Short mmCIF file of C-alpha atoms in Angstrom, two decimals:
data_model
loop_
_atom_site.label_atom_id
_atom_site.label_comp_id
_atom_site.label_asym_id
_atom_site.label_seq_id
_atom_site.Cartn_x
_atom_site.Cartn_y
_atom_site.Cartn_z
CA MET A 6 0.00 0.00 0.00
CA ARG A 7 1.03 3.51 -0.57
CA ASP A 8 0.14 5.94 2.23
CA THR A 9 -2.98 7.94 1.29
CA GLY A 10 -3.37 10.39 4.13
CA ILE A 11 -6.64 11.73 2.68
CA LYS A 12 -9.44 9.78 4.32
CA LYS A 13 -11.58 10.34 7.39
CA ILE A 14 -11.82 7.99 10.38
CA LYS A 15 -15.20 7.67 12.08
CA SER A 16 -14.77 8.30 15.80
CA ASN A 17 -17.82 6.36 16.93
CA ASN A 18 -16.04 3.06 16.30
CA LYS A 19 -14.42 1.85 19.51
CA ILE A 20 -11.59 0.07 17.73
CA LEU A 21 -10.72 3.16 15.77
CA LYS A 22 -10.70 5.28 18.91
CA ILE A 23 -8.05 2.96 20.30
CA MET A 24 -6.12 3.26 17.03
CA SER A 25 -6.28 7.06 17.24
CA ALA A 26 -4.91 7.02 20.76
CA MET A 27 -2.13 4.71 19.63
CA LYS A 28 -1.12 7.21 16.95
CA THR A 29 -0.67 9.90 19.59
CA GLY A 30 1.59 7.59 21.56
CA LEU A 31 -0.65 7.77 24.63
CA ILE A 32 -1.58 4.12 24.94
CA HIS A 33 0.63 2.22 22.54
CA SER A 34 2.37 0.12 25.18
CA ALA A 35 -0.79 -0.34 27.17
CA PHE A 36 -2.68 -1.42 24.06
CA ILE A 37 -0.09 -4.01 23.15
CA LEU A 38 -0.02 -5.41 26.67
CA ALA A 39 -3.79 -5.50 26.82
CA LEU A 40 -4.00 -7.09 23.41
CA MET A 41 -1.55 -9.82 24.39
CA SER A 42 -3.53 -10.42 27.56
CA VAL A 43 -6.75 -10.73 25.58
CA LEU A 44 -5.16 -13.18 23.19
CA CYS A 45 -3.81 -15.31 26.00
CA ALA A 46 -7.08 -15.24 27.89
CA CYS A 47 -9.20 -16.13 24.92
CA GLY A 48 -7.37 -19.29 24.07
CA ASP A 49 -7.89 -21.05 20.76
CA ASN A 50 -10.72 -19.57 18.74
CA ASP A 51 -10.08 -21.80 15.74
CA SER A 52 -13.63 -23.09 15.82
CA GLY A 53 -14.57 -20.10 13.66
CA VAL A 54 -17.70 -19.56 15.80
CA ASN A 55 -17.69 -15.98 17.07
CA GLY A 56 -14.43 -15.27 18.91
CA GLN A 57 -12.06 -12.73 17.38
CA VAL A 58 -9.66 -12.03 14.55
CA VAL A 59 -6.54 -9.86 14.89
CA VAL A 60 -5.81 -7.80 11.76
CA TYR A 61 -2.64 -5.83 10.94
CA ASN A 62 -3.03 -3.41 8.02
CA TRP A 63 -1.70 -0.19 6.56
CA GLY A 64 -2.94 3.06 8.06
CA GLU A 65 -6.28 4.27 6.63
CA TYR A 66 -6.42 1.30 4.26
CA ILE A 67 -9.93 0.05 4.95
CA ASP A 68 -13.39 1.58 5.28
CA PRO A 69 -14.16 1.42 9.04
CA ASP A 70 -17.78 0.64 8.17
CA THR A 71 -16.72 -2.69 6.69
CA ILE A 72 -15.20 -3.72 10.02
CA GLU A 73 -18.46 -2.91 11.79
CA MET A 74 -20.41 -4.82 9.15
CA PHE A 75 -18.18 -7.87 9.52
CA GLU A 76 -18.62 -7.86 13.30
CA GLU A 77 -22.38 -7.46 13.05
CA GLU A 78 -22.80 -10.20 10.44
CA THR A 79 -20.44 -12.77 11.98
CA GLY A 80 -20.30 -11.99 15.69
CA ILE A 81 -16.51 -12.06 15.37
CA LYS A 82 -14.68 -9.24 17.15
CA VAL A 83 -12.01 -7.48 15.08
CA ILE A 84 -8.87 -6.39 16.90
CA TYR A 85 -7.33 -3.93 14.45
CA ASP A 86 -3.81 -2.55 14.36
CA GLU A 87 -1.96 -0.42 11.79
CA PHE A 88 1.56 -0.16 10.40
CA GLU A 89 3.26 2.60 8.39
CA ASN A 90 5.40 0.52 6.05
CA ASN A 91 6.49 -3.03 5.31
CA GLU A 92 9.81 -2.60 7.06
CA SER A 93 8.25 -1.59 10.38
CA MET A 94 5.65 -4.36 10.09
CA TYR A 95 8.01 -7.25 9.42
CA PRO A 96 9.98 -7.40 12.71
CA LYS A 97 6.77 -7.56 14.74
CA ILE A 98 5.65 -10.51 12.64
CA GLU A 99 9.03 -12.23 12.62
CA TYR A 100 9.46 -12.08 16.39
CA GLY A 101 5.81 -12.70 17.24
CA ALA A 102 5.41 -9.57 19.35
CA VAL A 103 1.64 -9.83 18.87
CA SER A 104 -0.33 -12.86 17.69
CA TYR A 105 -1.81 -11.42 14.52
CA ASP A 106 -4.02 -13.52 12.26
CA VAL A 107 -4.37 -11.51 9.04
CA VAL A 108 -1.79 -9.11 7.60
CA CYS A 109 -1.72 -7.04 4.40
CA PRO A 110 1.90 -6.78 3.19
CA SER A 111 3.16 -5.74 -0.22
CA ASP A 112 4.44 -8.03 -2.97
CA TYR A 113 8.18 -8.24 -2.15
CA MET A 114 7.52 -8.52 1.58
CA ILE A 115 5.14 -11.42 0.97
CA SER A 116 7.97 -13.10 -0.91
CA LYS A 117 10.24 -12.59 2.10
CA MET A 118 7.60 -13.94 4.48
CA ILE A 119 7.14 -17.03 2.30
CA GLN A 120 10.89 -17.64 2.24
CA ASN A 121 11.04 -17.37 6.02
CA ASP A 122 8.10 -19.76 6.53
CA LEU A 123 5.85 -17.23 8.25
CA LEU A 124 2.68 -17.85 6.22
CA VAL A 125 0.13 -20.63 5.94
CA GLU A 126 -1.18 -21.76 2.56
CA ILE A 127 -4.56 -20.30 1.65
CA ASN A 128 -7.46 -22.76 1.68
CA TYR A 129 -9.57 -21.31 -1.12
CA ASP A 130 -12.43 -23.70 -0.29
CA ASN A 131 -12.95 -21.57 2.81
CA ILE A 132 -12.53 -18.28 0.92
CA PRO A 133 -14.79 -18.77 -2.12
CA ASN A 134 -15.15 -15.05 -2.86
CA ALA A 135 -11.42 -14.85 -3.54
CA ARG A 136 -11.65 -17.26 -6.45
CA ALA A 137 -15.01 -16.02 -7.71
CA ASN A 138 -14.35 -12.27 -7.67
CA ILE A 139 -10.62 -11.55 -8.01
CA GLY A 140 -9.57 -11.18 -11.65
CA ALA A 141 -7.23 -13.71 -13.23
CA GLN A 142 -4.76 -11.04 -14.36
CA TYR A 143 -4.12 -10.07 -10.74
CA TYR A 144 -3.36 -13.64 -9.73
CA GLU A 145 -1.06 -13.83 -12.74
CA GLN A 146 0.74 -10.66 -11.65
CA SER A 147 1.00 -12.04 -8.11
CA LYS A 148 3.06 -14.97 -9.36
CA GLY A 149 6.03 -12.60 -9.37
CA PHE A 150 6.16 -12.90 -5.57
CA ASP A 151 3.85 -15.85 -4.83
CA PRO A 152 4.61 -18.24 -7.72
CA ASP A 153 1.70 -20.63 -7.20
CA ASN A 154 -0.76 -18.21 -5.56
CA LYS A 155 -0.62 -20.37 -2.45
CA TYR A 156 -0.16 -17.74 0.23
CA SER A 157 -1.83 -14.46 -0.73
CA VAL A 158 -5.14 -12.97 -1.85
CA PRO A 159 -4.90 -9.63 -3.73
CA TYR A 160 -6.53 -6.71 -1.89
CA CYS A 161 -5.36 -3.53 -3.64
CA TRP A 162 -3.08 -2.86 -6.54
CA GLY A 163 -1.78 -0.12 -8.77
CA THR A 164 1.06 1.22 -10.84
CA VAL A 165 3.83 3.73 -10.29
CA GLY A 166 3.92 6.44 -12.91
CA ILE A 167 4.57 10.06 -13.70
CA LEU A 168 2.13 12.83 -12.77
CA TYR A 169 2.71 16.06 -14.64
CA ASN A 170 1.04 19.44 -14.80
CA LYS A 171 0.17 20.16 -18.42
CA ALA A 172 0.04 23.89 -17.60
CA MET A 173 3.68 23.82 -16.44
CA VAL A 174 5.38 21.74 -19.15
CA ASP A 175 5.64 22.34 -22.90
CA GLU A 176 5.39 18.71 -24.03
CA PRO A 177 3.69 15.45 -23.09
CA ILE A 178 5.67 13.50 -20.52
CA THR A 179 5.88 9.87 -21.62
CA SER A 180 9.29 8.61 -20.49
CA TRP A 181 11.29 8.17 -17.31
CA ALA A 182 14.21 9.72 -19.22
CA GLN A 183 12.44 13.10 -19.16
CA LEU A 184 13.04 13.22 -15.42
CA TRP A 185 16.70 13.81 -16.34
CA ASP A 186 15.93 16.81 -18.58
CA GLU A 187 17.69 19.90 -17.23
CA LYS A 188 14.86 22.21 -18.28
CA TYR A 189 12.82 20.76 -15.40
CA ILE A 190 15.41 21.60 -12.76
CA ASP A 191 13.84 22.06 -9.31
CA ASP A 192 10.45 20.99 -10.69
CA ILE A 193 10.83 17.22 -10.24
CA LEU A 194 9.60 15.19 -7.26
CA MET A 195 11.03 11.73 -6.61
CA GLN A 196 9.81 9.08 -4.19
CA ASP A 197 11.80 8.89 -0.96
CA SER A 198 12.00 5.09 -1.18
CA VAL A 199 14.97 2.98 -2.19
CA ARG A 200 13.10 0.48 -4.36
CA ASP A 201 10.82 3.06 -6.01
CA ALA A 202 13.63 5.53 -6.72
CA PHE A 203 15.89 2.78 -8.04
CA MET A 204 13.04 1.45 -10.19
CA VAL A 205 12.78 4.77 -12.03
CA ALA A 206 16.48 4.77 -12.92
CA GLN A 207 16.53 1.03 -13.63
CA LYS A 208 13.70 1.29 -16.13
CA ARG A 209 15.29 4.35 -17.71
CA ASN A 210 18.52 2.35 -18.15
CA GLY A 211 16.77 -0.77 -19.46
CA PHE A 212 17.39 -2.90 -16.36
CA SER A 213 15.00 -5.08 -14.40
CA MET A 214 13.81 -3.45 -11.21
CA ASN A 215 14.66 -6.74 -9.47
CA THR A 216 18.26 -6.82 -10.68
CA THR A 217 20.96 -7.93 -8.25
CA ASP A 218 23.83 -7.33 -10.67
CA PRO A 219 26.33 -5.08 -8.82
CA GLU A 220 27.37 -3.26 -12.00
CA GLU A 221 23.77 -2.48 -12.92
CA LEU A 222 23.06 -1.30 -9.38
CA GLU A 223 26.11 0.94 -9.35
CA GLN A 224 25.04 2.41 -12.70
CA THR A 225 21.58 2.99 -11.21
CA ARG A 226 23.16 4.82 -8.27
CA ASP A 227 25.21 6.95 -10.65
CA SER A 228 22.10 7.82 -12.66
CA LEU A 229 20.26 8.96 -9.53
CA ILE A 230 23.27 11.04 -8.46
CA GLU A 231 23.34 12.60 -11.94
CA GLN A 232 19.64 13.43 -11.61
CA LYS A 233 19.80 14.74 -8.05
CA PRO A 234 20.59 18.42 -8.87
CA LEU A 235 17.34 18.54 -10.86
CA VAL A 236 15.20 17.13 -8.03
CA GLN A 237 13.23 19.54 -5.89
CA ALA A 238 12.66 16.95 -3.16
CA TYR A 239 12.51 13.27 -2.29
CA VAL A 240 9.08 12.89 -0.71
CA ILE A 241 6.20 10.46 -0.21
CA ASP A 242 2.85 12.00 0.77
CA GLN A 243 3.97 15.46 -0.30
CA VAL A 244 4.02 14.47 -3.97
CA ARG A 245 0.25 14.59 -3.95
CA ASP A 246 -0.01 17.92 -2.14
CA LYS A 247 2.77 19.66 -4.04
CA MET A 248 1.39 18.60 -7.41
CA ILE A 249 -2.12 19.71 -6.53
CA GLY A 250 -0.77 23.09 -5.42
CA GLY A 251 1.37 23.62 -8.52
CA GLU A 252 4.59 23.58 -6.50
CA ALA A 253 6.22 21.13 -8.92
CA ALA A 254 5.69 20.23 -12.57
CA ILE A 255 6.51 16.51 -12.52
CA GLY A 256 6.29 13.87 -9.81
CA VAL A 257 6.66 10.13 -9.40
CA ILE A 258 3.42 8.93 -7.83
CA TYR A 259 1.24 5.89 -7.15
CA SER A 260 -1.80 5.54 -9.37
CA GLY A 261 -4.30 5.60 -6.48
CA GLU A 262 -3.04 9.00 -5.39
CA ALA A 263 -3.08 10.23 -8.99
CA ILE A 264 -6.85 9.67 -9.13
CA TYR A 265 -7.32 11.95 -6.12
CA THR A 266 -4.97 14.64 -7.43
CA GLN A 267 -6.92 14.90 -10.68
CA TRP A 268 -10.12 15.50 -8.73
CA GLU A 269 -8.39 18.45 -7.06
CA ASN A 270 -6.45 19.79 -10.06
CA PRO A 271 -7.69 18.96 -13.60
CA ASP A 272 -4.38 20.10 -15.14
CA LEU A 273 -2.67 16.99 -13.79
CA VAL A 274 -2.03 14.05 -16.13
CA TYR A 275 -0.92 10.56 -15.09
CA VAL A 276 1.07 8.29 -17.42
CA ILE A 277 2.71 4.89 -17.28
CA PRO A 278 6.10 5.54 -18.91
CA GLU A 279 6.99 3.78 -22.13
CA GLU A 280 9.97 1.97 -20.55
CA GLY A 281 7.63 0.11 -18.18
CA THR A 282 7.06 0.33 -14.45
CA ASN A 283 6.19 -1.39 -11.22
CA VAL A 284 2.78 -3.02 -10.83
CA TRP A 285 2.43 -3.31 -7.07
CA ILE A 286 0.00 -5.52 -5.19
CA ASP A 287 -0.92 -5.54 -1.50
CA SER A 288 -2.48 -8.83 -0.45
CA TRP A 289 -4.10 -10.51 2.51
CA VAL A 290 -2.06 -13.30 4.09
CA ILE A 291 -2.62 -15.54 7.11
CA LEU A 292 0.23 -16.07 9.53
CA LYS A 293 1.38 -19.59 10.25
CA ASN A 294 0.97 -19.06 14.00
CA SER A 295 -2.53 -17.54 13.65
CA PRO A 296 -4.56 -18.41 16.76
CA ASN A 297 -7.85 -17.72 14.93
CA MET A 298 -7.35 -19.41 11.59
CA LYS A 299 -10.98 -19.97 10.62
CA ASN A 300 -11.93 -16.45 11.62
CA ALA A 301 -9.04 -15.18 9.51
CA GLU A 302 -10.48 -17.02 6.52
CA LYS A 303 -13.91 -15.57 7.22
CA PHE A 304 -12.44 -12.06 7.38
CA ILE A 305 -10.62 -12.38 4.04
CA ASP A 306 -13.66 -13.92 2.38
CA PHE A 307 -15.79 -11.03 3.63
CA MET A 308 -13.30 -8.48 2.25
CA CYS A 309 -13.47 -10.25 -1.12
CA ARG A 310 -17.25 -9.87 -1.31
CA SER A 311 -18.12 -7.54 -4.17
CA ASP A 312 -20.09 -4.96 -2.16
CA ILE A 313 -17.42 -4.82 0.56
CA ALA A 314 -14.59 -4.51 -1.96
CA LEU A 315 -16.49 -1.65 -3.61
CA LYS A 316 -16.85 0.20 -0.29
CA ASN A 317 -13.13 -0.14 0.38
CA PHE A 318 -12.25 1.05 -3.12
CA GLU A 319 -14.45 4.12 -2.76
CA TYR A 320 -12.91 4.87 0.63
CA ILE A 321 -9.19 4.55 -0.15
CA THR A 322 -9.22 5.16 -3.97
CA TYR A 323 -6.59 2.49 -4.60
CA SER A 324 -7.63 0.08 -7.33
CA THR A 325 -9.43 -3.10 -6.40
CA PRO A 326 -8.57 -6.39 -8.15
CA ASN A 327 -12.12 -7.48 -7.40
CA GLU A 328 -13.74 -7.56 -10.84
CA ALA A 329 -17.20 -8.17 -9.36
CA ALA A 330 -16.77 -4.92 -7.41
CA GLN A 331 -15.50 -3.09 -10.50
CA ALA A 332 -18.75 -4.02 -12.26
CA LEU A 333 -20.72 -2.31 -9.47
CA ILE A 334 -19.05 1.08 -9.93
CA THR A 335 -21.75 3.47 -11.14
CA ASP A 336 -19.48 6.33 -12.20
CA ASP A 337 -18.44 5.58 -15.78
CA SER A 338 -15.40 7.85 -15.55
CA ILE A 339 -14.07 5.75 -12.68
CA ARG A 340 -15.14 2.32 -13.93
CA ASN A 341 -13.49 3.01 -17.29
CA SER A 342 -10.52 4.90 -15.87
CA GLU A 343 -7.17 4.04 -17.45
CA ILE A 344 -5.55 5.09 -14.18
CA ALA A 345 -7.68 2.97 -11.86
CA PHE A 346 -8.10 -0.03 -14.15
CA PRO A 347 -5.59 0.04 -17.00
CA ASP A 348 -5.39 -2.78 -19.49
CA LEU A 349 -1.99 -4.13 -18.49
CA SER A 350 -1.63 -5.96 -21.81
CA LYS A 351 -1.07 -2.55 -23.47
CA TYR A 352 2.19 -1.94 -21.66
CA ASN A 353 5.68 -3.38 -21.94
CA ASN A 354 8.21 -4.26 -19.24
CA LEU A 355 5.80 -4.33 -16.32
CA GLU A 356 7.22 -6.00 -13.22
CA THR A 357 6.30 -6.63 -9.61
CA PHE A 358 8.87 -6.19 -6.86
CA SER A 359 10.41 -9.40 -5.54
CA TYR A 360 12.35 -9.95 -2.35
CA LEU A 361 15.98 -10.16 -3.45
CA GLY A 362 17.61 -11.63 -0.35
CA GLU A 363 19.58 -10.08 2.50
CA ASP A 364 22.78 -9.45 0.53
CA ALA A 365 20.99 -7.60 -2.27
CA GLU A 366 18.82 -5.72 0.22
CA ARG A 367 21.97 -4.55 2.00
CA LEU A 368 23.58 -3.43 -1.26
CA TYR A 369 20.49 -1.49 -2.34
CA ASN A 370 20.40 0.31 1.00
CA GLU A 371 24.11 1.14 0.90
CA LEU A 372 23.86 2.59 -2.59
CA TRP A 373 20.72 4.54 -1.68
CA LYS A 374 22.58 6.11 1.25
CA GLU A 375 25.25 7.22 -1.19
CA VAL A 376 22.61 8.86 -3.38
CA LYS A 377 21.03 10.66 -0.43
CA ALA A 378 24.42 11.76 0.96
CA TYR A 379 25.70 13.15 -2.36
#
């Protein structure tokens, strides 16, 4: 998931009040201790009859109403926690700090979790909506990190592309290479993320974004250092706000955020560059040590229901892989949007991030530090 920062949270939901307090730092430790106590006291809820399910998801990445609906329909209590990024999520899962049931990591992190034997295989017989409603192309794309679709169910997806202000540039922007054009000095926004920033330069140079070749990675570093004097800022959320406000002409952005920016500023245009890009997928997984396995399956199946998937899409604006939900969208401009639901067969060199192993991860981070320190 890519942090939205644009949605409301309804304060009348008790779970979300706890989450809000956690964000302020007032009850984080107390919440964790209480949660662990609850989990220990409740014992094994694997019967799937009432009980609870403990969900760990990105911030503001679900419509709170759907949690209430799930609880009302099933009698299962949802204990809900949030993380900011994959890297902060993973250690809590690896060391079992809290006994989560369902988690929503991104593609490459799912690959890492599979390699480290942290996930249980999905029993699709118990999650029929996943097979009935999720489009085949999204399962195909997921094979880049989950080769046999054994461990993950797609929840949200999108592309990384270029957002440009047609009132501030004198040509269509169609290529990553244009982010190295000196005439756009101080008008370019790059993602403050090692894999996303490297992807831009890798695609520009004709490399795979999953390369582990040291020479290709060093060339990627050199390209980013060459570009750096042209870059106004390396940012994440601020890409959206700066582009809406006309503070920059070109920005690297996630497709879900591009939809929102165009609502706010009609001069903004989103493109998938001709050299290809990253197709990212965030998916539901069930942890191997889940204490509430059947309830976890019920939760994922509920989230794959067409009406529920539609509510979540409308709330967070990131594209849903749920084709049954797509068919329910009443706004033609959204249902037929090339940003929200592009025909991936039209584009070349699309890839999904894979986990590259500890040695490659270390090298990427070292080279990224060199870019940032230059």
